[in-house]
Amino acid sequence: MKRLIEGLQKFQEGYFSSHRDLFEQLSHGQHPRILFICCSDSRVDPNLITQSEVGDLFVIRNAGNIIPPYGAANGGEGAAMEYALVALGINQIIVCGHSHCGAMKGLLKLNSLQEKMPLVYDWLKHTEATRRLVLDNYEHLEGEELVEIMVAENILTQLKNLQTYPAVHSLLHKGNLSLHGWIYRIESGQVLAYDGVLHDFVAPQSRLSYLEPEFNLHPNCPLTSYNSFKVPGSQPPGAMPSPQPSQGKLSALPGFSHLPMEQAERIYRGSR
Ligand SMILES: [Zn+2]
């Protein structure tokens, strides 16, 4: 606690003092352009990994970066998301999972949590679809590989859950919203972004020259039909190698075409 209180003073005398204009501007209102949904894990810091400024990201955090399907829970997630889209006019959502996620490890042994941590059990049940999909389709994996797959598939589950919300559904129909899935690797600091065309998580900077201008789930989202992920060293039988992204030129960063260029660059630059 002492360290935190000393930190408050250091913040006021250091960062705050040197960014007075920014904070003065923010005192009149917020205009974040990204809704960032990530895990509560202390090792994941959205602003740090994207090198974004205060005011850039509207953040929802919980155990396992879970968005319960519409109507399944009366929690803060739906309300925060609705506010972000309707009141703040945000049109980019990132669901960011991470390696070594305790929530995903818990999901793998869900029933054993019921007695010891009933609230965690109830919460993780909101992503039962992830657990069922992984257990039924990745029987050949175990240990860390299974956790990695759980993290990746859980991100895709949440991207689908997002689409059950009326506000998201409507914006996608208009083509005014794009959804993104990211994995943050704690051990390397690297971020991988889901590529709906390749059905794989790839380095976001590799998509800067990708022909597809934006991964937008509407209307022909490849997400609705896909095969199992490949895990290094455990190729499922009959699996084909991933195609390489085509080379091309883009005037805007993929998935960030609605952002001021400086802000978009800062967010992507941070994940390199
Ligand atoms: Zn986590």
CSV table of C-alpha atoms and ligand atoms in Angstrom, one decimal:
chain,number,residue,atom,x,y,z
A,1,MET,CA,0.0,0.0,0.0
A,2,LYS,CA,2.9,2.3,0.8
A,3,ARG,CA,4.2,1.9,-2.7
A,4,LEU,CA,0.8,2.8,-4.2
A,5,ILE,CA,0.6,6.0,-2.1
A,6,GLU,CA,4.1,7.0,-3.1
A,7,GLY,CA,3.0,6.2,-6.7
A,8,LEU,CA,0.1,8.6,-6.4
A,9,GLN,CA,2.5,11.4,-5.6
A,10,LYS,CA,4.9,10.4,-8.3
A,11,PHE,CA,2.1,10.5,-10.8
A,12,GLN,CA,0.9,13.9,-9.8
A,13,GLU,CA,4.4,15.4,-9.8
A,14,GLY,CA,5.6,13.6,-12.9
A,15,TYR,CA,3.2,12.3,-15.6
A,16,PHE,CA,0.3,14.5,-14.7
A,17,SER,CA,2.4,17.6,-14.6
A,18,SER,CA,3.9,17.0,-18.0
A,19,HIS,CA,0.5,16.2,-19.6
A,20,ARG,CA,-1.6,18.9,-18.1
A,21,ASP,CA,-3.1,19.9,-21.5
A,22,LEU,CA,-4.3,16.3,-22.1
A,23,PHE,CA,-5.9,16.0,-18.7
A,24,GLU,CA,-7.5,19.5,-19.1
A,25,GLN,CA,-8.9,18.3,-22.4
A,26,LEU,CA,-10.1,15.0,-20.9
A,27,SER,CA,-11.9,16.9,-18.1
A,28,HIS,CA,-14.4,18.1,-20.7
A,29,GLY,CA,-15.3,14.6,-21.9
A,30,GLN,CA,-14.0,11.3,-23.3
A,31,HIS,CA,-13.7,10.3,-26.9
A,32,PRO,CA,-12.2,6.8,-26.9
A,33,ARG,CA,-12.4,5.1,-30.3
A,34,ILE,CA,-11.8,1.5,-29.1
A,35,LEU,CA,-13.7,-0.8,-26.7
A,36,PHE,CA,-11.0,-3.1,-25.3
A,37,ILE,CA,-12.3,-6.2,-23.5
A,38,CYS,CA,-9.6,-8.1,-21.6
A,39,CYS,CA,-9.0,-10.3,-18.6
A,40,SER,CA,-8.7,-8.9,-15.0
A,41,ASP,CA,-5.3,-10.6,-14.8
A,42,SER,CA,-2.7,-8.3,-13.3
A,43,ARG,CA,-0.2,-9.1,-16.0
A,44,VAL,CA,-2.4,-7.7,-18.8
A,45,ASP,CA,-2.3,-3.9,-19.1
A,46,PRO,CA,-4.2,-2.6,-22.2
A,47,ASN,CA,-2.7,0.8,-22.3
A,48,LEU,CA,0.8,-0.5,-21.7
A,49,ILE,CA,0.7,-3.2,-24.4
A,50,THR,CA,-0.8,-0.8,-27.0
A,51,GLN,CA,1.2,2.2,-25.8
A,52,SER,CA,-2.0,4.2,-25.9
A,53,GLU,CA,-2.8,7.3,-23.9
A,54,VAL,CA,-5.3,7.8,-21.2
A,55,GLY,CA,-8.6,8.5,-22.9
A,56,ASP,CA,-7.8,6.2,-25.9
A,57,LEU,CA,-9.4,3.0,-24.7
A,58,PHE,CA,-12.8,2.2,-23.1
A,59,VAL,CA,-12.1,-0.9,-21.1
A,60,ILE,CA,-14.1,-3.8,-19.9
A,61,ARG,CA,-12.2,-6.2,-17.7
A,62,ASN,CA,-13.3,-9.5,-16.0
A,63,ALA,CA,-12.1,-13.0,-15.4
A,64,GLY,CA,-11.5,-14.6,-18.8
A,65,ASN,CA,-12.5,-11.6,-21.0
A,66,ILE,CA,-16.0,-13.0,-21.2
A,67,ILE,CA,-19.1,-11.3,-22.6
A,68,PRO,CA,-22.1,-13.3,-21.6
A,69,PRO,CA,-24.6,-13.8,-24.4
A,70,TYR,CA,-27.4,-11.2,-24.5
A,71,GLY,CA,-30.0,-11.9,-21.8
A,72,ALA,CA,-27.8,-14.5,-20.0
A,73,ALA,CA,-26.6,-12.1,-17.2
A,74,ASN,CA,-27.7,-8.8,-15.9
A,75,GLY,CA,-24.1,-7.7,-15.2
A,76,GLY,CA,-22.0,-4.7,-16.1
A,77,GLU,CA,-20.6,-6.0,-19.3
A,78,GLY,CA,-23.7,-5.5,-21.4
A,79,ALA,CA,-24.3,-2.0,-19.9
A,80,ALA,CA,-20.7,-0.9,-20.5
A,81,MET,CA,-20.7,-2.2,-24.0
A,82,GLU,CA,-24.0,-0.5,-24.8
A,83,TYR,CA,-22.7,2.7,-23.4
A,84,ALA,CA,-19.5,2.4,-25.4
A,85,LEU,CA,-21.4,1.9,-28.7
A,86,VAL,CA,-24.4,4.1,-28.2
A,87,ALA,CA,-23.2,7.0,-26.1
A,88,LEU,CA,-19.6,7.1,-27.1
A,89,GLY,CA,-20.1,6.1,-30.7
A,90,ILE,CA,-17.2,3.5,-30.6
A,91,ASN,CA,-17.1,1.4,-33.7
A,92,GLN,CA,-14.1,-0.9,-33.0
A,93,ILE,CA,-14.2,-3.7,-30.4
A,94,ILE,CA,-11.1,-5.7,-29.4
A,95,VAL,CA,-11.5,-8.9,-27.3
A,96,CYS,CA,-8.0,-9.6,-25.9
A,97,GLY,CA,-7.2,-12.9,-24.3
A,98,HIS,CA,-3.8,-13.8,-23.0
A,99,SER,CA,-1.5,-16.7,-22.5
A,100,HIS,CA,-1.5,-18.6,-19.2
A,101,CYS,CA,-5.0,-17.4,-18.4
A,102,GLY,CA,-6.1,-18.7,-15.0
A,103,ALA,CA,-9.8,-18.3,-16.0
A,104,MET,CA,-9.2,-20.6,-19.0
A,105,LYS,CA,-7.4,-23.1,-16.8
A,106,GLY,CA,-10.3,-23.0,-14.4
A,107,LEU,CA,-12.7,-23.6,-17.3
A,108,LEU,CA,-10.9,-26.8,-18.1
A,109,LYS,CA,-11.7,-28.1,-14.6
A,110,LEU,CA,-15.0,-26.3,-14.1
A,111,ASN,CA,-16.8,-28.8,-12.0
A,112,SER,CA,-14.1,-28.9,-9.3
A,113,LEU,CA,-14.7,-25.1,-8.8
A,114,GLN,CA,-18.4,-25.4,-7.9
A,115,GLU,CA,-17.7,-26.1,-4.2
A,116,LYS,CA,-14.7,-23.9,-3.6
A,117,MET,CA,-15.4,-20.9,-5.7
A,118,PRO,CA,-19.1,-20.9,-6.6
A,119,LEU,CA,-19.1,-17.4,-8.0
A,120,VAL,CA,-16.2,-18.1,-10.3
A,121,TYR,CA,-18.0,-21.3,-11.3
A,122,ASP,CA,-21.2,-19.4,-12.1
A,123,TRP,CA,-19.2,-16.8,-14.1
A,124,LEU,CA,-17.3,-19.3,-16.2
A,125,LYS,CA,-20.5,-21.1,-17.1
A,126,HIS,CA,-21.1,-18.1,-19.4
A,127,THR,CA,-18.5,-19.5,-21.7
A,128,GLU,CA,-19.5,-23.1,-21.4
A,129,ALA,CA,-19.6,-23.1,-25.3
A,130,THR,CA,-15.8,-22.6,-25.3
A,131,ARG,CA,-15.3,-25.5,-22.9
A,132,ARG,CA,-17.6,-27.8,-24.8
A,133,LEU,CA,-16.1,-27.0,-28.2
A,134,VAL,CA,-12.5,-27.5,-26.9
A,135,LEU,CA,-13.2,-30.8,-25.1
A,136,ASP,CA,-15.1,-32.2,-28.1
A,137,ASN,CA,-12.7,-31.1,-30.8
A,138,TYR,CA,-9.2,-31.1,-29.3
A,139,GLU,CA,-9.0,-34.5,-27.6
A,140,HIS,CA,-5.5,-35.0,-28.8
A,141,LEU,CA,-4.2,-32.0,-26.8
A,142,GLU,CA,-3.3,-31.6,-23.1
A,143,GLY,CA,-1.5,-29.3,-20.7
A,144,GLU,CA,-0.3,-25.9,-21.9
A,145,GLU,CA,-1.4,-26.6,-25.5
A,146,LEU,CA,-4.9,-27.2,-24.3
A,147,VAL,CA,-4.9,-24.0,-22.4
A,148,GLU,CA,-3.6,-22.1,-25.4
A,149,ILE,CA,-6.4,-23.5,-27.5
A,150,MET,CA,-8.9,-22.6,-24.8
A,151,VAL,CA,-7.6,-19.0,-24.8
A,152,ALA,CA,-7.9,-18.8,-28.6
A,153,GLU,CA,-11.3,-20.4,-29.0
A,154,ASN,CA,-12.6,-18.4,-26.0
A,155,ILE,CA,-11.8,-15.2,-27.9
A,156,LEU,CA,-13.8,-16.4,-30.9
A,157,THR,CA,-16.7,-17.4,-28.6
A,158,GLN,CA,-16.8,-13.9,-27.2
A,159,LEU,CA,-16.8,-12.4,-30.7
A,160,LYS,CA,-19.9,-14.5,-31.4
A,161,ASN,CA,-21.5,-13.6,-28.0
A,162,LEU,CA,-21.0,-9.9,-28.8
A,163,GLN,CA,-23.1,-10.4,-31.9
A,164,THR,CA,-26.1,-11.5,-29.8
A,165,TYR,CA,-26.4,-7.9,-28.5
A,166,PRO,CA,-29.0,-5.7,-30.3
A,167,ALA,CA,-26.7,-2.7,-30.5
A,168,VAL,CA,-23.8,-4.8,-32.0
A,169,HIS,CA,-26.2,-6.6,-34.3
A,170,SER,CA,-27.6,-3.4,-35.7
A,171,LEU,CA,-24.2,-1.6,-36.1
A,172,LEU,CA,-22.7,-4.7,-37.9
A,173,HIS,CA,-25.7,-4.7,-40.2
A,174,LYS,CA,-24.9,-1.1,-41.1
A,175,GLY,CA,-21.3,-1.9,-41.6
A,176,ASN,CA,-20.4,0.6,-38.8
A,177,LEU,CA,-18.6,-1.8,-36.5
A,178,SER,CA,-15.7,-4.2,-36.6
A,179,LEU,CA,-14.7,-6.8,-34.1
A,180,HIS,CA,-11.2,-8.0,-33.5
A,181,GLY,CA,-9.7,-10.8,-31.5
A,182,TRP,CA,-6.3,-10.5,-30.0
A,183,ILE,CA,-4.0,-12.8,-27.9
A,184,TYR,CA,-1.4,-11.2,-25.7
A,185,ARG,CA,1.6,-13.4,-24.9
A,186,ILE,CA,2.9,-12.5,-21.5
A,187,GLU,CA,6.2,-14.3,-22.0
A,188,SER,CA,7.1,-12.4,-25.2
A,189,GLY,CA,5.1,-9.2,-25.0
A,190,GLN,CA,3.8,-10.2,-28.5
A,191,VAL,CA,0.2,-9.6,-29.6
A,192,LEU,CA,-1.4,-11.8,-32.3
A,193,ALA,CA,-4.6,-10.7,-34.0
A,194,TYR,CA,-7.3,-13.0,-35.4
A,195,ASP,CA,-7.4,-13.1,-39.2
A,196,GLY,CA,-10.8,-14.3,-40.3
A,197,VAL,CA,-9.5,-15.1,-43.8
A,198,LEU,CA,-6.6,-17.3,-42.6
A,199,HIS,CA,-8.5,-18.5,-39.6
A,200,ASP,CA,-5.4,-18.0,-37.6
A,201,PHE,CA,-3.9,-15.6,-35.1
A,202,VAL,CA,-1.2,-13.6,-36.8
A,203,ALA,CA,1.1,-10.7,-36.0
A,204,PRO,CA,-1.1,-7.6,-36.6
A,205,GLN,CA,1.7,-5.8,-38.4
A,206,SER,CA,1.6,-8.5,-41.1
A,207,ARG,CA,-1.9,-7.4,-41.8
A,208,LEU,CA,-0.8,-3.8,-42.6
A,209,SER,CA,-0.1,-4.9,-46.1
A,210,TYR,CA,-2.9,-7.3,-46.3
A,211,LEU,CA,-5.4,-6.9,-49.1
A,212,GLU,CA,-8.4,-7.2,-46.9
A,213,PRO,CA,-9.0,-3.6,-45.6
A,214,GLU,CA,-10.7,-4.7,-42.5
A,215,PHE,CA,-11.8,-7.8,-40.6
A,216,ASN,CA,-15.4,-7.0,-40.4
A,217,LEU,CA,-17.8,-9.8,-39.3
A,218,HIS,CA,-20.6,-8.6,-41.5
A,219,PRO,CA,-22.0,-9.9,-43.8
A,220,ASN,CA,-19.7,-12.7,-45.0
A,221,CYS,CA,-17.8,-13.4,-41.8
A,222,PRO,CA,-15.6,-16.5,-42.1
A,223,LEU,CA,-15.9,-16.9,-38.4
A,224,THR,CA,-19.3,-18.7,-38.7
A,225,SER,CA,-17.6,-21.7,-40.1
A,226,TYR,CA,-14.1,-22.8,-39.3
A,227,ASN,CA,-11.9,-25.8,-38.5
A,228,SER,CA,-9.8,-26.4,-35.4
A,229,PHE,CA,-6.7,-24.4,-34.8
A,230,LYS,CA,-3.3,-25.8,-35.4
A,231,VAL,CA,-1.0,-26.0,-32.4
A,232,PRO,CA,2.7,-26.1,-33.0
A,233,GLY,CA,3.9,-29.7,-32.9
A,234,SER,CA,0.5,-31.2,-32.9
A,235,GLN,CA,-0.9,-31.1,-36.4
A,236,PRO,CA,-4.4,-32.6,-36.6
A,237,PRO,CA,-4.6,-35.4,-39.2
A,238,GLY,CA,-5.2,-34.1,-42.7
A,239,ALA,CA,-4.5,-30.5,-41.7
A,240,MET,CA,-3.3,-28.2,-44.5
A,241,PRO,CA,-0.6,-25.5,-44.1
A,242,SER,CA,-2.0,-22.0,-43.7
A,243,PRO,CA,-1.9,-19.8,-46.8
A,244,GLN,CA,0.3,-16.8,-46.6
A,245,PRO,CA,-1.3,-13.4,-46.6
A,246,SER,CA,-1.3,-11.7,-50.0
A,247,GLN,CA,0.9,-8.6,-50.4
A,248,GLY,CA,-0.8,-5.4,-51.3
A,249,LYS,CA,-1.0,-1.8,-50.5
A,250,LEU,CA,-3.4,-0.1,-48.1
A,251,SER,CA,-3.9,3.5,-47.3
A,252,ALA,CA,-5.4,2.8,-43.9
A,253,LEU,CA,-4.5,0.4,-41.2
A,254,PRO,CA,-6.7,-2.7,-41.2
A,255,GLY,CA,-9.5,-2.6,-38.7
A,256,PHE,CA,-8.7,1.0,-37.7
A,257,SER,CA,-10.0,2.9,-40.7
A,258,HIS,CA,-12.3,4.9,-38.5
A,259,LEU,CA,-9.5,6.1,-36.3
A,260,PRO,CA,-7.4,9.2,-36.6
A,261,MET,CA,-4.2,7.8,-38.2
A,262,GLU,CA,-2.0,8.9,-35.2
A,263,GLN,CA,-4.2,7.0,-32.7
A,264,ALA,CA,-4.4,4.0,-34.9
A,265,GLU,CA,-0.7,3.9,-35.4
A,266,ARG,CA,0.0,4.3,-31.7
A,267,ILE,CA,-2.3,1.3,-30.9
A,268,TYR,CA,-0.7,-1.0,-33.5
A,269,ARG,CA,2.8,0.3,-32.9
A,270,GLY,CA,2.4,-0.7,-29.3
A,271,SER,CA,1.8,-4.3,-30.1
A,272,ARG,CA,4.8,-4.9,-32.2
B,1,ZN,ZN,-6.9,-14.3,-17.7
